[in-house]
Amino acid sequence: QHANHLQTHRDSVSEKLQETELRNQDLEGQLRELEQRLESSQLEQEDFRKSLRSLLELLDGKIFELTELRDSLAKLIEDS
Amino acid sequence: QHANHLQTHRDSVSEKLQETELRNQDLEGQLRELEQRLESSQLEQEDFRKSLRSLLELLDGKIFELTELRDSLAKLIEDS
Amino acid sequence: QHANHLQTHRDSVSEKLQETELRNQDLEGQLRELEQRLESSQLEQEDFRKSLRSLLELLDGKIFELTELRDSLAKLIEDS
Amino acid sequence: QHANHLQTHRDSVSEKLQETELRNQDLEGQLRELEQRLESSQLEQEDFRKSLRSLLELLDGKIFELTELRDSLAKLIEDS
């Protein structure tokens, strides 16, 4: 009877262990997925920043060219 | 002896269950942390986009004002 | 007969003088007109230059504001 | 005596005519000079306007390029 009782208990614990292990696999799967999303989000952000830096350089160029144009206008007015 | 054997097995399974549950708690902690990082990263990105949109509106204003200045210059040349 | 001849000559010279004086008045009128046109043309040019200088100052302001916008964008990218 | 008187008068009129003709030449010289100044001033103004029109076209180009840059920024923000 004692042995019977132990057997029942063992089955219940084994079942619990199995459930917990399944839950574990599920959690690890979620973690991997989230890590991949975070990583790909960071890569996208880095690409975004690179594109913004390219735009910033273009803007620098435009400001420089407007300044040259401004200097030409100033010279033209003074020489006229 | 059989009961003894069962007892030993039960202890081992219980131990494994305990380890797996600890691992579970750890994984759940990691998941929560990652979810928070992802969420806060998304909030930062949204703030970033908002700031960029403000700059875009400012740029629109500057382009509009440069166009007005261009029209004044064109009018000045034609009227002179 | 000699006196007669002199009289005729005198008339002819007087007539020539009168014509030349009329031509003089005409030339002086043309000169005054031209001087006024030159002066008003110079005043217009000065007004034109003043308007261009105002536009130049506006352009300076726009370039300055674009540079501020550029700096905001640079800061935003670096802080993101 | 009458002839003498006429002779004196004739001399005086001839002298006046000579002076008036000299004045005439002087005025015609001034007129030519002023006409040349006005013409060269108009040519300079035309050159000035041409240079300003070139600057205006450059400014058009810069505004166009800033607008393209603005559109790139808008697209970048929307796609991010």
PDB file of C-alpha atoms in Angstrom:
ATOM      1  CA  GLN A   1       0.000   0.000   0.000  1.00  0.00           C
ATOM      2  CA  HIS A   2       2.870   2.258   0.817  1.00  0.00           C
ATOM      3  CA  ALA A   3       4.531   1.304  -2.443  1.00  0.00           C
ATOM      4  CA  ASN A   4       1.295   2.039  -4.243  1.00  0.00           C
ATOM      5  CA  HIS A   5       1.109   5.414  -2.688  1.00  0.00           C
ATOM      6  CA  LEU A   6       4.679   6.205  -3.672  1.00  0.00           C
ATOM      7  CA  GLN A   7       3.988   5.053  -7.232  1.00  0.00           C
ATOM      8  CA  THR A   8       1.023   7.421  -7.509  1.00  0.00           C
ATOM      9  CA  HIS A   9       3.076  10.290  -6.134  1.00  0.00           C
ATOM     10  CA  ARG A  10       5.921   9.525  -8.554  1.00  0.00           C
ATOM     11  CA  ASP A  11       3.531   9.629 -11.512  1.00  0.00           C
ATOM     12  CA  SER A  12       2.152  12.957 -10.411  1.00  0.00           C
ATOM     13  CA  VAL A  13       5.633  14.484  -9.989  1.00  0.00           C
ATOM     14  CA  SER A  14       6.780  13.108 -13.326  1.00  0.00           C
ATOM     15  CA  GLU A  15       3.746  14.611 -14.973  1.00  0.00           C
ATOM     16  CA  LYS A  16       4.451  17.962 -13.332  1.00  0.00           C
ATOM     17  CA  LEU A  17       8.059  17.735 -14.496  1.00  0.00           C
ATOM     18  CA  GLN A  18       6.955  17.059 -18.052  1.00  0.00           C
ATOM     19  CA  GLU A  19       4.613  20.055 -18.026  1.00  0.00           C
ATOM     20  CA  THR A  20       7.315  22.271 -16.624  1.00  0.00           C
ATOM     21  CA  GLU A  21       9.787  21.116 -19.236  1.00  0.00           C
ATOM     22  CA  LEU A  22       7.276  21.864 -21.989  1.00  0.00           C
ATOM     23  CA  ARG A  23       6.687  25.282 -20.489  1.00  0.00           C
ATOM     24  CA  ASN A  24      10.464  25.725 -20.462  1.00  0.00           C
ATOM     25  CA  GLN A  25      10.774  24.944 -24.145  1.00  0.00           C
ATOM     26  CA  ASP A  26       7.998  27.368 -24.883  1.00  0.00           C
ATOM     27  CA  LEU A  27       9.666  30.134 -22.845  1.00  0.00           C
ATOM     28  CA  GLU A  28      13.013  29.509 -24.537  1.00  0.00           C
ATOM     29  CA  GLY A  29      11.290  29.749 -27.896  1.00  0.00           C
ATOM     30  CA  GLN A  30       9.683  33.067 -26.897  1.00  0.00           C
ATOM     31  CA  LEU A  31      13.033  34.347 -25.658  1.00  0.00           C
ATOM     32  CA  ARG A  32      14.835  33.478 -28.903  1.00  0.00           C
ATOM     33  CA  GLU A  33      12.086  35.139 -30.910  1.00  0.00           C
ATOM     34  CA  LEU A  34      12.187  38.284 -28.784  1.00  0.00           C
ATOM     35  CA  GLU A  35      15.984  38.437 -28.979  1.00  0.00           C
ATOM     36  CA  GLN A  36      15.765  38.215 -32.752  1.00  0.00           C
ATOM     37  CA  ARG A  37      13.136  40.981 -32.865  1.00  0.00           C
ATOM     38  CA  LEU A  38      15.278  43.181 -30.620  1.00  0.00           C
ATOM     39  CA  GLU A  39      18.357  42.525 -32.732  1.00  0.00           C
ATOM     40  CA  SER A  40      16.589  43.166 -36.033  1.00  0.00           C
ATOM     41  CA  SER A  41      15.009  46.300 -34.511  1.00  0.00           C
ATOM     42  CA  GLN A  42      18.495  47.500 -33.566  1.00  0.00           C
ATOM     43  CA  LEU A  43      19.821  46.758 -37.053  1.00  0.00           C
ATOM     44  CA  GLU A  44      16.895  48.702 -38.574  1.00  0.00           C
ATOM     45  CA  GLN A  45      17.575  51.603 -36.230  1.00  0.00           C
ATOM     46  CA  GLU A  46      21.242  51.550 -37.220  1.00  0.00           C
ATOM     47  CA  ASP A  47      20.260  51.595 -40.922  1.00  0.00           C
ATOM     48  CA  PHE A  48      17.844  54.422 -40.168  1.00  0.00           C
ATOM     49  CA  ARG A  49      20.588  56.413 -38.448  1.00  0.00           C
ATOM     50  CA  LYS A  50      22.942  55.784 -41.390  1.00  0.00           C
ATOM     51  CA  SER A  51      20.314  57.093 -43.832  1.00  0.00           C
ATOM     52  CA  LEU A  52      19.755  60.119 -41.597  1.00  0.00           C
ATOM     53  CA  ARG A  53      23.504  60.761 -41.517  1.00  0.00           C
ATOM     54  CA  SER A  54      23.574  60.676 -45.335  1.00  0.00           C
ATOM     55  CA  LEU A  55      20.717  63.203 -45.381  1.00  0.00           C
ATOM     56  CA  LEU A  56      22.623  65.337 -42.872  1.00  0.00           C
ATOM     57  CA  GLU A  57      25.648  65.382 -45.200  1.00  0.00           C
ATOM     58  CA  LEU A  58      23.409  66.336 -48.129  1.00  0.00           C
ATOM     59  CA  LEU A  59      21.927  69.135 -45.994  1.00  0.00           C
ATOM     60  CA  ASP A  60      25.455  70.308 -45.122  1.00  0.00           C
ATOM     61  CA  GLY A  61      26.200  70.421 -48.855  1.00  0.00           C
ATOM     62  CA  LYS A  62      23.059  72.443 -49.577  1.00  0.00           C
ATOM     63  CA  ILE A  63      23.815  74.916 -46.780  1.00  0.00           C
ATOM     64  CA  PHE A  64      27.362  75.289 -48.107  1.00  0.00           C
ATOM     65  CA  GLU A  65      26.065  75.936 -51.637  1.00  0.00           C
ATOM     66  CA  LEU A  66      23.486  78.462 -50.359  1.00  0.00           C
ATOM     67  CA  THR A  67      26.335  80.231 -48.532  1.00  0.00           C
ATOM     68  CA  GLU A  68      28.376  80.395 -51.754  1.00  0.00           C
ATOM     69  CA  LEU A  69      25.321  81.770 -53.559  1.00  0.00           C
ATOM     70  CA  ARG A  70      24.877  84.321 -50.757  1.00  0.00           C
ATOM     71  CA  ASP A  71      28.542  85.391 -51.136  1.00  0.00           C
ATOM     72  CA  SER A  72      28.118  85.771 -54.909  1.00  0.00           C
ATOM     73  CA  LEU A  73      25.063  87.976 -54.329  1.00  0.00           C
ATOM     74  CA  ALA A  74      26.948  90.087 -51.758  1.00  0.00           C
ATOM     75  CA  LYS A  75      29.891  90.515 -54.162  1.00  0.00           C
ATOM     76  CA  LEU A  76      27.545  91.409 -57.035  1.00  0.00           C
ATOM     77  CA  ILE A  77      25.829  94.107 -54.949  1.00  0.00           C
ATOM     78  CA  GLU A  78      29.112  95.595 -53.761  1.00  0.00           C
ATOM     79  CA  ASP A  79      30.680  95.634 -57.245  1.00  0.00           C
ATOM     80  CA  SER A  80      27.595  97.184 -58.937  1.00  0.00           C
TER      81      SER A  80
ATOM     82  CA  GLN B   1      13.868  -2.740  -1.505  1.00  0.00           C
ATOM     83  CA  HIS B   2      11.381  -1.946  -4.185  1.00  0.00           C
ATOM     84  CA  ALA B   3       9.962   0.826  -2.002  1.00  0.00           C
ATOM     85  CA  ASN B   4      13.449   2.076  -1.428  1.00  0.00           C
ATOM     86  CA  HIS B   5      14.154   2.196  -5.069  1.00  0.00           C
ATOM     87  CA  LEU B   6      10.925   4.093  -5.716  1.00  0.00           C
ATOM     88  CA  GLN B   7      11.812   6.529  -2.952  1.00  0.00           C
ATOM     89  CA  THR B   8      15.194   7.247  -4.557  1.00  0.00           C
ATOM     90  CA  HIS B   9      13.603   7.729  -7.929  1.00  0.00           C
ATOM     91  CA  ARG B  10      10.993  10.031  -6.475  1.00  0.00           C
ATOM     92  CA  ASP B  11      13.662  12.200  -4.889  1.00  0.00           C
ATOM     93  CA  SER B  12      15.528  12.444  -8.168  1.00  0.00           C
ATOM     94  CA  VAL B  13      12.398  13.407 -10.110  1.00  0.00           C
ATOM     95  CA  SER B  14      11.421  15.962  -7.460  1.00  0.00           C
ATOM     96  CA  GLU B  15      14.898  17.470  -7.654  1.00  0.00           C
ATOM     97  CA  LYS B  16      14.699  17.680 -11.434  1.00  0.00           C
ATOM     98  CA  LEU B  17      11.279  19.321 -11.118  1.00  0.00           C
ATOM     99  CA  GLN B  18      12.674  21.875  -8.695  1.00  0.00           C
ATOM    100  CA  GLU B  19      15.570  22.724 -11.027  1.00  0.00           C
ATOM    101  CA  THR B  20      13.235  23.025 -13.982  1.00  0.00           C
ATOM    102  CA  GLU B  21      10.917  25.328 -12.036  1.00  0.00           C
ATOM    103  CA  LEU B  22      13.854  27.528 -11.066  1.00  0.00           C
ATOM    104  CA  ARG B  23      14.961  27.626 -14.679  1.00  0.00           C
ATOM    105  CA  ASN B  24      11.356  28.567 -15.565  1.00  0.00           C
ATOM    106  CA  GLN B  25      11.366  31.490 -13.146  1.00  0.00           C
ATOM    107  CA  ASP B  26      14.665  32.656 -14.565  1.00  0.00           C
ATOM    108  CA  LEU B  27      13.369  32.435 -18.153  1.00  0.00           C
ATOM    109  CA  GLU B  28      10.197  34.312 -17.231  1.00  0.00           C
ATOM    110  CA  GLY B  29      12.360  37.025 -15.632  1.00  0.00           C
ATOM    111  CA  GLN B  30      14.476  37.288 -18.769  1.00  0.00           C
ATOM    112  CA  LEU B  31      11.334  37.477 -20.916  1.00  0.00           C
ATOM    113  CA  ARG B  32       9.835  40.286 -18.847  1.00  0.00           C
ATOM    114  CA  GLU B  33      13.102  42.202 -18.978  1.00  0.00           C
ATOM    115  CA  LEU B  34      13.393  41.770 -22.756  1.00  0.00           C
ATOM    116  CA  GLU B  35       9.767  42.788 -23.277  1.00  0.00           C
ATOM    117  CA  GLN B  36      10.405  45.937 -21.270  1.00  0.00           C
ATOM    118  CA  ARG B  37      13.548  46.711 -23.275  1.00  0.00           C
ATOM    119  CA  LEU B  38      11.653  46.194 -26.529  1.00  0.00           C
ATOM    120  CA  GLU B  39       8.801  48.379 -25.337  1.00  0.00           C
ATOM    121  CA  SER B  40      11.062  51.156 -24.125  1.00  0.00           C
ATOM    122  CA  SER B  41      13.058  50.907 -27.383  1.00  0.00           C
ATOM    123  CA  GLN B  42       9.794  51.321 -29.320  1.00  0.00           C
ATOM    124  CA  LEU B  43       8.815  54.325 -27.186  1.00  0.00           C
ATOM    125  CA  GLU B  44      12.237  55.910 -27.820  1.00  0.00           C
ATOM    126  CA  GLN B  45      11.874  55.284 -31.540  1.00  0.00           C
ATOM    127  CA  GLU B  46       8.436  56.865 -31.487  1.00  0.00           C
ATOM    128  CA  ASP B  47       9.854  59.914 -29.671  1.00  0.00           C
ATOM    129  CA  PHE B  48      12.678  60.005 -32.200  1.00  0.00           C
ATOM    130  CA  ARG B  49      10.215  59.936 -35.103  1.00  0.00           C
ATOM    131  CA  LYS B  50       8.174  62.710 -33.452  1.00  0.00           C
ATOM    132  CA  SER B  51      11.289  64.894 -33.149  1.00  0.00           C
ATOM    133  CA  LEU B  52      12.182  64.142 -36.771  1.00  0.00           C
ATOM    134  CA  ARG B  53       8.661  65.113 -37.841  1.00  0.00           C
ATOM    135  CA  SER B  54       9.060  68.433 -35.999  1.00  0.00           C
ATOM    136  CA  LEU B  55      12.340  69.008 -37.834  1.00  0.00           C
ATOM    137  CA  LEU B  56      10.624  68.119 -41.111  1.00  0.00           C
ATOM    138  CA  GLU B  57       7.983  70.777 -40.442  1.00  0.00           C
ATOM    139  CA  LEU B  58      10.709  73.310 -39.644  1.00  0.00           C
ATOM    140  CA  LEU B  59      12.458  72.357 -42.903  1.00  0.00           C
ATOM    141  CA  ASP B  60       9.170  72.817 -44.772  1.00  0.00           C
ATOM    142  CA  GLY B  61       8.931  76.296 -43.254  1.00  0.00           C
ATOM    143  CA  LYS B  62      12.482  77.183 -44.294  1.00  0.00           C
ATOM    144  CA  ILE B  63      11.913  75.941 -47.852  1.00  0.00           C
ATOM    145  CA  PHE B  64       8.698  77.984 -48.002  1.00  0.00           C
ATOM    146  CA  GLU B  65      10.526  81.097 -46.778  1.00  0.00           C
ATOM    147  CA  LEU B  66      13.378  80.559 -49.261  1.00  0.00           C
ATOM    148  CA  THR B  67      10.754  80.300 -52.012  1.00  0.00           C
ATOM    149  CA  GLU B  68       9.199  83.606 -50.910  1.00  0.00           C
ATOM    150  CA  LEU B  69      12.668  85.189 -50.916  1.00  0.00           C
ATOM    151  CA  ARG B  70      13.270  83.745 -54.406  1.00  0.00           C
ATOM    152  CA  ASP B  71       9.978  85.273 -55.609  1.00  0.00           C
ATOM    153  CA  SER B  72      10.941  88.672 -54.128  1.00  0.00           C
ATOM    154  CA  LEU B  73      14.281  88.506 -55.964  1.00  0.00           C
ATOM    155  CA  ALA B  74      12.555  87.540 -59.227  1.00  0.00           C
ATOM    156  CA  LYS B  75      10.078  90.421 -58.848  1.00  0.00           C
ATOM    157  CA  LEU B  76      12.900  92.872 -58.008  1.00  0.00           C
ATOM    158  CA  ILE B  77      14.854  91.881 -61.144  1.00  0.00           C
ATOM    159  CA  GLU B  78      11.808  92.152 -63.399  1.00  0.00           C
ATOM    160  CA  ASP B  79      10.732  95.524 -61.992  1.00  0.00           C
ATOM    161  CA  SER B  80      14.246  97.083 -62.184  1.00  0.00           C
TER     162      SER B  80
ATOM    163  CA  GLN C   1      27.279 150.782-101.801  1.00  0.00           C
ATOM    164  CA  HIS C   2      29.877 149.777 -99.307  1.00  0.00           C
ATOM    165  CA  ALA C   3      27.509 150.637 -96.456  1.00  0.00           C
ATOM    166  CA  ASN C   4      24.809 148.637 -98.141  1.00  0.00           C
ATOM    167  CA  HIS C   5      27.053 145.661 -98.380  1.00  0.00           C
ATOM    168  CA  LEU C   6      27.961 145.951 -94.719  1.00  0.00           C
ATOM    169  CA  GLN C   7      24.283 146.165 -93.766  1.00  0.00           C
ATOM    170  CA  THR C   8      23.524 142.953 -95.649  1.00  0.00           C
ATOM    171  CA  HIS C   9      26.427 141.204 -94.031  1.00  0.00           C
ATOM    172  CA  ARG C  10      25.360 142.404 -90.600  1.00  0.00           C
ATOM    173  CA  ASP C  11      21.864 141.029 -91.120  1.00  0.00           C
ATOM    174  CA  SER C  12      23.219 137.673 -92.158  1.00  0.00           C
ATOM    175  CA  VAL C  13      25.537 137.459 -89.126  1.00  0.00           C
ATOM    176  CA  SER C  14      22.767 138.496 -86.766  1.00  0.00           C
ATOM    177  CA  GLU C  15      20.507 135.815 -88.202  1.00  0.00           C
ATOM    178  CA  LYS C  16      23.238 133.183 -87.755  1.00  0.00           C
ATOM    179  CA  LEU C  17      23.727 134.369 -84.173  1.00  0.00           C
ATOM    180  CA  GLN C  18      20.028 134.020 -83.459  1.00  0.00           C
ATOM    181  CA  GLU C  19      19.954 130.478 -84.877  1.00  0.00           C
ATOM    182  CA  THR C  20      23.012 129.505 -82.871  1.00  0.00           C
ATOM    183  CA  GLU C  21      21.491 130.904 -79.684  1.00  0.00           C
ATOM    184  CA  LEU C  22      18.302 128.913 -80.273  1.00  0.00           C
ATOM    185  CA  ARG C  23      20.374 125.770 -80.888  1.00  0.00           C
ATOM    186  CA  ASN C  24      22.176 126.583 -77.609  1.00  0.00           C
ATOM    187  CA  GLN C  25      18.926 126.744 -75.672  1.00  0.00           C
ATOM    188  CA  ASP C  26      17.861 123.450 -77.187  1.00  0.00           C
ATOM    189  CA  LEU C  27      21.165 121.794 -76.274  1.00  0.00           C
ATOM    190  CA  GLU C  28      20.953 123.117 -72.716  1.00  0.00           C
ATOM    191  CA  GLY C  29      17.446 121.717 -72.444  1.00  0.00           C
ATOM    192  CA  GLN C  30      18.610 118.308 -73.694  1.00  0.00           C
ATOM    193  CA  LEU C  31      21.524 118.401 -71.213  1.00  0.00           C
ATOM    194  CA  ARG C  32      19.279 119.185 -68.247  1.00  0.00           C
ATOM    195  CA  GLU C  33      16.905 116.392 -69.288  1.00  0.00           C
ATOM    196  CA  LEU C  34      19.737 113.882 -69.644  1.00  0.00           C
ATOM    197  CA  GLU C  35      21.238 114.909 -66.291  1.00  0.00           C
ATOM    198  CA  GLN C  36      17.863 114.332 -64.652  1.00  0.00           C
ATOM    199  CA  ARG C  37      17.507 110.920 -66.300  1.00  0.00           C
ATOM    200  CA  LEU C  38      21.021 109.972 -65.186  1.00  0.00           C
ATOM    201  CA  GLU C  39      20.321 111.133 -61.636  1.00  0.00           C
ATOM    202  CA  SER C  40      16.970 109.351 -61.400  1.00  0.00           C
ATOM    203  CA  SER C  41      18.588 106.229 -62.898  1.00  0.00           C
ATOM    204  CA  GLN C  42      21.257 106.396 -60.168  1.00  0.00           C
ATOM    205  CA  LEU C  43      18.602 106.828 -57.476  1.00  0.00           C
ATOM    206  CA  GLU C  44      16.704 103.823 -58.838  1.00  0.00           C
ATOM    207  CA  GLN C  45      19.894 101.773 -58.873  1.00  0.00           C
ATOM    208  CA  GLU C  46      20.590 102.779 -55.276  1.00  0.00           C
ATOM    209  CA  ASP C  47      17.043 101.745 -54.275  1.00  0.00           C
ATOM    210  CA  PHE C  48      17.567  98.479 -56.156  1.00  0.00           C
ATOM    211  CA  ARG C  49      20.827  97.824 -54.290  1.00  0.00           C
ATOM    212  CA  LYS C  50      19.102  98.596 -50.968  1.00  0.00           C
ATOM    213  CA  SER C  51      16.337  96.081 -51.748  1.00  0.00           C
ATOM    214  CA  LEU C  52      18.956  93.508 -52.756  1.00  0.00           C
ATOM    215  CA  ARG C  53      20.821  94.116 -49.479  1.00  0.00           C
ATOM    216  CA  SER C  54      17.569  93.502 -47.571  1.00  0.00           C
ATOM    217  CA  LEU C  55      17.118  90.215 -49.478  1.00  0.00           C
ATOM    218  CA  LEU C  56      20.736  89.336 -48.694  1.00  0.00           C
ATOM    219  CA  GLU C  57      20.048  89.812 -44.975  1.00  0.00           C
ATOM    220  CA  LEU C  58      16.911  87.648 -45.245  1.00  0.00           C
ATOM    221  CA  LEU C  59      19.000  84.989 -47.027  1.00  0.00           C
ATOM    222  CA  ASP C  60      21.599  85.196 -44.228  1.00  0.00           C
ATOM    223  CA  GLY C  61      18.792  84.598 -41.734  1.00  0.00           C
ATOM    224  CA  LYS C  62      17.466  81.588 -43.663  1.00  0.00           C
ATOM    225  CA  ILE C  63      20.963  80.052 -43.934  1.00  0.00           C
ATOM    226  CA  PHE C  64      21.449  80.590 -40.198  1.00  0.00           C
ATOM    227  CA  GLU C  65      18.101  78.904 -39.446  1.00  0.00           C
ATOM    228  CA  LEU C  66      18.908  75.990 -41.772  1.00  0.00           C
ATOM    229  CA  THR C  67      22.221  75.592 -39.920  1.00  0.00           C
ATOM    230  CA  GLU C  68      20.392  75.492 -36.574  1.00  0.00           C
ATOM    231  CA  LEU C  69      18.009  72.873 -38.007  1.00  0.00           C
ATOM    232  CA  ARG C  70      21.032  70.908 -39.284  1.00  0.00           C
ATOM    233  CA  ASP C  71      22.577  71.013 -35.787  1.00  0.00           C
ATOM    234  CA  SER C  72      19.313  69.808 -34.211  1.00  0.00           C
ATOM    235  CA  LEU C  73      19.230  66.886 -36.664  1.00  0.00           C
ATOM    236  CA  ALA C  74      22.883  66.029 -35.940  1.00  0.00           C
ATOM    237  CA  LYS C  75      22.211  66.098 -32.173  1.00  0.00           C
ATOM    238  CA  LEU C  76      19.063  63.991 -32.571  1.00  0.00           C
ATOM    239  CA  ILE C  77      20.970  61.329 -34.539  1.00  0.00           C
ATOM    240  CA  GLU C  78      23.847  61.254 -32.070  1.00  0.00           C
ATOM    241  CA  ASP C  79      21.524  61.033 -29.023  1.00  0.00           C
ATOM    242  CA  SER C  80      19.301  58.320 -30.535  1.00  0.00           C
TER     243      SER C  80
ATOM    244  CA  GLN D   1      31.170 157.612 -89.828  1.00  0.00           C
ATOM    245  CA  HIS D   2      28.037 155.626 -90.428  1.00  0.00           C
ATOM    246  CA  ALA D   3      30.116 152.952 -92.163  1.00  0.00           C
ATOM    247  CA  ASN D   4      32.488 153.027 -89.210  1.00  0.00           C
ATOM    248  CA  HIS D   5      29.671 152.491 -86.795  1.00  0.00           C
ATOM    249  CA  LEU D   6      28.314 149.588 -88.816  1.00  0.00           C
ATOM    250  CA  GLN D   7      31.763 148.064 -88.960  1.00  0.00           C
ATOM    251  CA  THR D   8      32.057 148.205 -85.139  1.00  0.00           C
ATOM    252  CA  HIS D   9      28.636 146.671 -84.730  1.00  0.00           C
ATOM    253  CA  ARG D  10      29.467 143.917 -87.187  1.00  0.00           C
ATOM    254  CA  ASP D  11      32.626 143.071 -85.293  1.00  0.00           C
ATOM    255  CA  SER D  12      30.737 142.849 -82.017  1.00  0.00           C
ATOM    256  CA  VAL D  13      28.032 140.561 -83.508  1.00  0.00           C
ATOM    257  CA  SER D  14      30.651 138.349 -85.139  1.00  0.00           C
ATOM    258  CA  GLU D  15      32.443 138.073 -81.831  1.00  0.00           C
ATOM    259  CA  LYS D  16      29.192 137.100 -80.083  1.00  0.00           C
ATOM    260  CA  LEU D  17      28.503 134.533 -82.811  1.00  0.00           C
ATOM    261  CA  GLN D  18      31.950 133.019 -82.338  1.00  0.00           C
ATOM    262  CA  GLU D  19      31.456 132.733 -78.580  1.00  0.00           C
ATOM    263  CA  THR D  20      28.040 131.179 -79.034  1.00  0.00           C
ATOM    264  CA  GLU D  21      29.394 128.654 -81.515  1.00  0.00           C
ATOM    265  CA  LEU D  22      32.156 127.694 -79.076  1.00  0.00           C
ATOM    266  CA  ARG D  23      29.561 127.286 -76.335  1.00  0.00           C
ATOM    267  CA  ASN D  24      27.595 125.133 -78.774  1.00  0.00           C
ATOM    268  CA  GLN D  25      30.545 122.821 -79.393  1.00  0.00           C
ATOM    269  CA  ASP D  26      31.084 122.553 -75.667  1.00  0.00           C
ATOM    270  CA  LEU D  27      27.438 121.681 -75.017  1.00  0.00           C
ATOM    271  CA  GLU D  28      27.450 119.090 -77.812  1.00  0.00           C
ATOM    272  CA  GLY D  29      30.576 117.562 -76.255  1.00  0.00           C
ATOM    273  CA  GLN D  30      28.881 117.405 -72.850  1.00  0.00           C
ATOM    274  CA  LEU D  31      25.771 115.845 -74.420  1.00  0.00           C
ATOM    275  CA  ARG D  32      27.794 113.122 -76.184  1.00  0.00           C
ATOM    276  CA  GLU D  33      29.664 112.369 -72.966  1.00  0.00           C
ATOM    277  CA  LEU D  34      26.459 112.162 -70.946  1.00  0.00           C
ATOM    278  CA  GLU D  35      24.779 109.966 -73.563  1.00  0.00           C
ATOM    279  CA  GLN D  36      27.757 107.607 -73.434  1.00  0.00           C
ATOM    280  CA  ARG D  37      27.641 107.508 -69.621  1.00  0.00           C
ATOM    281  CA  LEU D  38      23.900 106.775 -69.689  1.00  0.00           C
ATOM    282  CA  GLU D  39      24.392 104.057 -72.298  1.00  0.00           C
ATOM    283  CA  SER D  40      27.269 102.404 -70.432  1.00  0.00           C
ATOM    284  CA  SER D  41      25.265 102.678 -67.192  1.00  0.00           C
ATOM    285  CA  GLN D  42      22.366 100.886 -68.919  1.00  0.00           C
ATOM    286  CA  LEU D  43      24.709  98.179 -70.243  1.00  0.00           C
ATOM    287  CA  GLU D  44      26.138  97.689 -66.721  1.00  0.00           C
ATOM    288  CA  GLN D  45      22.611  97.456 -65.314  1.00  0.00           C
ATOM    289  CA  GLU D  46      21.714  94.878 -67.958  1.00  0.00           C
ATOM    290  CA  ASP D  47      24.842  92.839 -67.073  1.00  0.00           C
ATOM    291  CA  PHE D  48      23.904  93.164 -63.401  1.00  0.00           C
ATOM    292  CA  ARG D  49      20.386  91.905 -64.086  1.00  0.00           C
ATOM    293  CA  LYS D  50      21.802  88.985 -66.101  1.00  0.00           C
ATOM    294  CA  SER D  51      24.075  88.008 -63.203  1.00  0.00           C
ATOM    295  CA  LEU D  52      21.134  88.290 -60.795  1.00  0.00           C
ATOM    296  CA  ARG D  53      19.049  86.059 -63.081  1.00  0.00           C
ATOM    297  CA  SER D  54      21.841  83.467 -63.022  1.00  0.00           C
ATOM    298  CA  LEU D  55      21.846  83.614 -59.202  1.00  0.00           C
ATOM    299  CA  LEU D  56      18.061  83.279 -59.220  1.00  0.00           C
ATOM    300  CA  GLU D  57      18.361  80.081 -61.295  1.00  0.00           C
ATOM    301  CA  LEU D  58      20.992  78.749 -58.890  1.00  0.00           C
ATOM    302  CA  LEU D  59      18.656  79.569 -55.989  1.00  0.00           C
ATOM    303  CA  ASP D  60      15.830  77.736 -57.783  1.00  0.00           C
ATOM    304  CA  GLY D  61      18.129  74.713 -58.051  1.00  0.00           C
ATOM    305  CA  LYS D  62      19.025  74.836 -54.355  1.00  0.00           C
ATOM    306  CA  ILE D  63      15.361  75.111 -53.326  1.00  0.00           C
ATOM    307  CA  PHE D  64      14.540  72.170 -55.591  1.00  0.00           C
ATOM    308  CA  GLU D  65      17.348  70.094 -54.052  1.00  0.00           C
ATOM    309  CA  LEU D  66      16.252  71.033 -50.516  1.00  0.00           C
ATOM    310  CA  THR D  67      12.730  69.910 -51.432  1.00  0.00           C
ATOM    311  CA  GLU D  68      14.076  66.560 -52.673  1.00  0.00           C
ATOM    312  CA  LEU D  69      16.018  66.197 -49.413  1.00  0.00           C
ATOM    313  CA  ARG D  70      12.851  67.061 -47.476  1.00  0.00           C
ATOM    314  CA  ASP D  71      10.939  64.368 -49.366  1.00  0.00           C
ATOM    315  CA  SER D  72      13.666  61.798 -48.629  1.00  0.00           C
ATOM    316  CA  LEU D  73      13.460  62.667 -44.933  1.00  0.00           C
ATOM    317  CA  ALA D  74       9.654  62.392 -44.967  1.00  0.00           C
ATOM    318  CA  LYS D  75       9.850  58.985 -46.689  1.00  0.00           C
ATOM    319  CA  LEU D  76      12.514  57.791 -44.259  1.00  0.00           C
ATOM    320  CA  ILE D  77      10.366  58.741 -41.247  1.00  0.00           C
ATOM    321  CA  GLU D  78       7.251  57.111 -42.676  1.00  0.00           C
ATOM    322  CA  ASP D  79       9.069  53.898 -43.633  1.00  0.00           C
ATOM    323  CA  SER D  80      10.858  53.574 -40.279  1.00  0.00           C
TER     324      SER D  80
END
